[in-house]
Amino acid sequence: MTELRFKEVEHKFVVGDHFDLEGFRQALTALGPVRHVTLCVRDRYFITESGRNRGFVVRHRFDRELHELTIKSMAADAEVRDEINLDLKAGDQQAQVDAFVGAQGIVWNGALWKDLEVWYFADCEVVHYTATTGDRVVRCVEFEATDKPTLEAALAVVSRYEAATGFAEVERNPASLLELMWPHVLQSGRTTLTE
C-alpha cells in the first residue's frame, strides 16, 4: 500500500441530465454501503508558478465533513495520479489558505460548487455530483479505490463497482474535473496557462 499511498486511482464518467440517478442509487444500496451521505462542497483550485512548471494543481476543499488542502498532479489521463491531502483544522480557513498559496505565486485560480452524493464501501468510494461554476455545469459519476495494495488490485475494485452499477461498458472520461470545468486552463495534461 505504501507505493500507492499518495496516489488517487479513480474512473470518472460524465453523465447527462437524463442519467437514471434513482436506478444508480438502488444498485449501490443493494451492495450494502458502510455509509451514504449528501454534501455541498466548495472546491477552490490554484495554479501556482511552481505548479505550472511541475504539473500540479492545489485544491482547497471545504464542506461539513472535510477541510483539506491537496496537491494533485495533472496528467493526460486522470485514472492514476498523485494526490497528497493535508487535513486542516475545523472551520473555514480561506484567508490562511489564500495567504499560503499566494506566497507561492498564483498564476490562476477558480472555484466551483459540488452537490454530491457519496456511497462509502470498505474498498471504494462511489460519488455522483453536479459541479457548477458561474457559467458551466458538469454531472459526473466517479469510482475511487480506497483499498489499493497494488495498482492492479485498485483497478479491479473500481471495475467491480462499475460492473455492478451498469458502467462496465461505458467509456470513462480521462479528464480531471478542473479540465472539464475550465478547459482553457490546462493544455496537454500539464498545468500550462493559456490565454
Short mmCIF file of C-alpha atoms in Angstrom, two decimals:
data_model
loop_
_atom_site.label_atom_id
_atom_site.label_comp_id
_atom_site.label_asym_id
_atom_site.label_seq_id
_atom_site.Cartn_x
_atom_site.Cartn_y
_atom_site.Cartn_z
CA MET A 1 0.00 0.00 0.00
CA THR A 2 2.98 2.32 0.56
CA GLU A 3 3.59 2.52 -3.19
CA LEU A 4 0.09 3.94 -3.77
CA ARG A 5 -0.25 5.86 -0.51
CA PHE A 6 -0.19 9.22 -2.26
CA LYS A 7 -1.93 8.07 -5.45
CA GLU A 8 -5.55 8.50 -6.46
CA VAL A 9 -6.95 5.63 -8.54
CA GLU A 10 -10.33 6.56 -9.98
CA HIS A 11 -12.56 6.42 -13.03
CA LYS A 12 -14.76 9.36 -13.94
CA PHE A 13 -17.85 9.26 -16.16
CA VAL A 14 -19.61 12.38 -17.37
CA VAL A 15 -23.37 11.76 -17.28
CA GLY A 16 -26.16 13.82 -18.80
CA ASP A 17 -29.27 15.47 -17.40
CA HIS A 18 -31.28 12.30 -18.02
CA PHE A 19 -28.99 9.94 -16.09
CA ASP A 20 -31.02 7.35 -14.12
CA LEU A 21 -29.84 8.52 -10.71
CA GLU A 22 -32.57 6.62 -8.88
CA GLY A 23 -31.58 3.34 -10.54
CA PHE A 24 -27.94 4.09 -9.72
CA ARG A 25 -28.84 4.72 -6.07
CA GLN A 26 -30.75 1.43 -5.90
CA ALA A 27 -27.83 -0.52 -7.37
CA LEU A 28 -25.43 0.96 -4.81
CA THR A 29 -27.81 0.46 -1.89
CA ALA A 30 -28.09 -3.23 -2.88
CA LEU A 31 -24.29 -3.50 -2.49
CA GLY A 32 -24.54 -2.52 1.20
CA PRO A 33 -22.51 0.67 1.63
CA VAL A 34 -20.93 1.32 5.01
CA ARG A 35 -22.15 4.91 4.85
CA HIS A 36 -24.09 7.18 2.48
CA VAL A 37 -24.08 11.00 2.64
CA THR A 38 -25.12 14.03 0.63
CA LEU A 39 -22.96 17.14 0.80
CA CYS A 40 -22.48 20.56 -0.71
CA VAL A 41 -18.76 21.11 -1.28
CA ARG A 42 -16.74 24.18 -2.21
CA ASP A 43 -13.54 23.43 -4.11
CA ARG A 44 -11.08 26.20 -4.91
CA TYR A 45 -8.29 25.44 -7.37
CA PHE A 46 -4.98 27.25 -7.68
CA ILE A 47 -2.22 27.00 -10.23
CA THR A 48 0.97 28.41 -8.76
CA GLU A 49 4.21 29.25 -10.54
CA SER A 50 5.74 26.01 -9.31
CA GLY A 51 2.60 24.03 -10.12
CA ARG A 52 2.57 25.34 -13.68
CA ASN A 53 6.18 24.30 -14.17
CA ARG A 54 5.97 20.93 -12.39
CA GLY A 55 2.49 19.78 -13.43
CA PHE A 56 0.34 20.03 -10.31
CA VAL A 57 -2.65 21.97 -9.02
CA VAL A 58 -3.55 22.94 -5.45
CA ARG A 59 -7.12 22.36 -4.27
CA HIS A 60 -8.72 23.80 -1.14
CA ARG A 61 -11.82 21.78 -0.17
CA PHE A 62 -14.33 22.78 2.47
CA ASP A 63 -17.59 21.10 3.45
CA ARG A 64 -19.26 19.95 6.67
CA GLU A 65 -17.08 16.81 6.82
CA LEU A 66 -13.76 17.74 5.25
CA HIS A 67 -11.41 20.68 5.31
CA GLU A 68 -8.24 19.94 3.39
CA LEU A 69 -5.53 21.30 1.18
CA THR A 70 -4.50 18.98 -1.63
CA ILE A 71 -1.82 18.78 -4.30
CA LYS A 72 -2.92 16.82 -7.39
CA SER A 73 -0.67 16.04 -10.31
CA MET A 74 -2.03 16.74 -13.77
CA ALA A 75 -1.75 14.10 -16.45
CA ALA A 76 -3.24 13.38 -19.85
CA ASP A 77 -5.26 10.63 -18.13
CA ALA A 78 -6.52 11.22 -14.58
CA GLU A 79 -7.00 7.48 -13.87
CA VAL A 80 -3.90 7.32 -11.65
CA ARG A 81 -2.27 10.46 -10.34
CA ASP A 82 -0.54 11.91 -7.31
CA GLU A 83 -2.82 13.18 -4.56
CA ILE A 84 -1.43 14.47 -1.28
CA ASN A 85 -4.01 15.68 1.27
CA LEU A 86 -3.36 17.79 4.34
CA ASP A 87 -6.19 17.87 6.87
CA LEU A 88 -6.84 21.39 8.13
CA LYS A 89 -8.41 22.25 11.46
CA ALA A 90 -12.15 22.79 11.82
CA GLY A 91 -13.68 25.94 10.38
CA ASP A 92 -13.11 27.59 7.05
CA GLN A 93 -9.59 28.98 6.76
CA GLN A 94 -9.96 30.69 3.42
CA ALA A 95 -7.80 33.69 4.39
CA GLN A 96 -4.97 31.47 5.67
CA VAL A 97 -5.09 29.27 2.56
CA ASP A 98 -5.11 32.35 0.30
CA ALA A 99 -2.02 33.70 2.07
CA PHE A 100 -0.25 30.32 2.00
CA VAL A 101 -0.91 29.69 -1.69
CA GLY A 102 -0.41 33.36 -2.58
CA ALA A 103 3.13 33.21 -1.24
CA GLN A 104 3.85 30.63 -3.95
CA GLY A 105 2.82 32.94 -6.79
CA ILE A 106 -0.73 32.31 -8.01
CA VAL A 107 -0.95 32.16 -11.81
CA TRP A 108 -4.64 31.16 -11.98
CA ASN A 109 -7.48 30.30 -9.61
CA GLY A 110 -11.10 29.26 -9.82
CA ALA A 111 -13.87 27.98 -7.56
CA LEU A 112 -16.70 25.52 -8.05
CA TRP A 113 -19.53 24.06 -6.01
CA LYS A 114 -20.44 20.40 -5.98
CA ASP A 115 -23.72 18.92 -4.84
CA LEU A 116 -22.71 15.36 -4.26
CA GLU A 117 -23.86 12.03 -3.01
CA VAL A 118 -21.24 9.60 -1.70
CA TRP A 119 -21.51 5.88 -1.04
CA TYR A 120 -18.66 4.59 1.13
CA PHE A 121 -17.68 0.93 0.88
CA ALA A 122 -14.80 -0.89 2.57
CA ASP A 123 -12.72 -0.72 -0.62
CA CYS A 124 -14.24 2.06 -2.73
CA GLU A 125 -15.95 5.44 -2.69
CA VAL A 126 -18.62 5.99 -5.31
CA VAL A 127 -19.78 9.55 -5.98
CA HIS A 128 -22.42 11.23 -8.09
CA TYR A 129 -22.17 15.02 -8.28
CA THR A 130 -23.21 18.12 -10.12
CA ALA A 131 -20.37 20.64 -10.32
CA THR A 132 -21.07 24.27 -11.14
CA THR A 133 -19.10 27.40 -11.78
CA GLY A 134 -20.63 30.69 -12.81
CA ASP A 135 -21.32 29.54 -16.36
CA ARG A 136 -20.66 25.79 -16.53
CA VAL A 137 -22.38 22.66 -15.20
CA VAL A 138 -20.95 19.13 -15.32
CA ARG A 139 -22.53 15.96 -13.89
CA CYS A 140 -20.25 13.04 -13.08
CA VAL A 141 -20.06 9.62 -11.51
CA GLU A 142 -16.70 8.63 -10.01
CA PHE A 143 -15.41 5.32 -8.66
CA GLU A 144 -12.30 5.67 -6.46
CA ALA A 145 -10.49 2.71 -4.96
CA THR A 146 -9.66 3.17 -1.28
CA ASP A 147 -8.18 -0.33 -0.87
CA LYS A 148 -5.15 -0.27 -3.16
CA PRO A 149 -2.38 -2.70 -2.20
CA THR A 150 -1.37 -2.71 -5.89
CA LEU A 151 -2.48 -0.81 -8.96
CA GLU A 152 -3.97 -3.99 -10.41
CA ALA A 153 -5.99 -4.62 -7.23
CA ALA A 154 -7.20 -1.00 -7.14
CA LEU A 155 -8.34 -1.11 -10.75
CA ALA A 156 -10.11 -4.43 -10.07
CA VAL A 157 -12.02 -2.76 -7.20
CA VAL A 158 -13.10 0.07 -9.48
CA SER A 159 -14.13 -2.38 -12.22
CA ARG A 160 -16.23 -4.41 -9.80
CA TYR A 161 -18.32 -1.38 -8.79
CA GLU A 162 -18.60 -0.21 -12.38
CA ALA A 163 -19.96 -3.61 -13.39
CA ALA A 164 -22.44 -3.64 -10.50
CA THR A 165 -23.87 -0.24 -11.48
CA GLY A 166 -24.00 -0.53 -15.27
CA PHE A 167 -20.78 1.33 -16.11
CA ALA A 168 -18.68 -1.66 -17.25
CA GLU A 169 -19.21 -0.93 -20.94
CA VAL A 170 -19.36 2.87 -20.65
CA GLU A 171 -16.35 4.88 -21.83
CA ARG A 172 -14.79 6.76 -18.94
CA ASN A 173 -13.59 10.34 -19.29
CA PRO A 174 -9.81 10.70 -18.77
CA ALA A 175 -10.01 14.43 -17.97
CA SER A 176 -9.72 15.87 -14.48
CA LEU A 177 -12.62 17.90 -13.12
CA LEU A 178 -10.51 21.04 -13.45
CA GLU A 179 -10.12 20.33 -17.17
CA LEU A 180 -13.85 19.71 -17.56
CA MET A 181 -14.83 22.90 -15.78
CA TRP A 182 -12.12 25.19 -17.19
CA PRO A 183 -10.94 23.56 -20.45
CA HIS A 184 -8.93 26.62 -21.48
CA VAL A 185 -6.70 26.49 -18.39
CA LEU A 186 -4.90 23.20 -18.98
CA GLN A 187 -3.19 22.02 -22.10
CA SER A 188 -1.72 18.58 -22.91
CA GLY A 189 -2.13 17.28 -19.36
CA ARG A 190 0.30 19.86 -17.94
CA THR A 191 -0.63 22.97 -15.99
CA THR A 192 0.18 25.44 -18.72
CA LEU A 193 -1.80 28.63 -18.52
CA THR A 194 -3.29 29.61 -21.85
CA GLU A 195 -4.81 32.91 -22.81
#
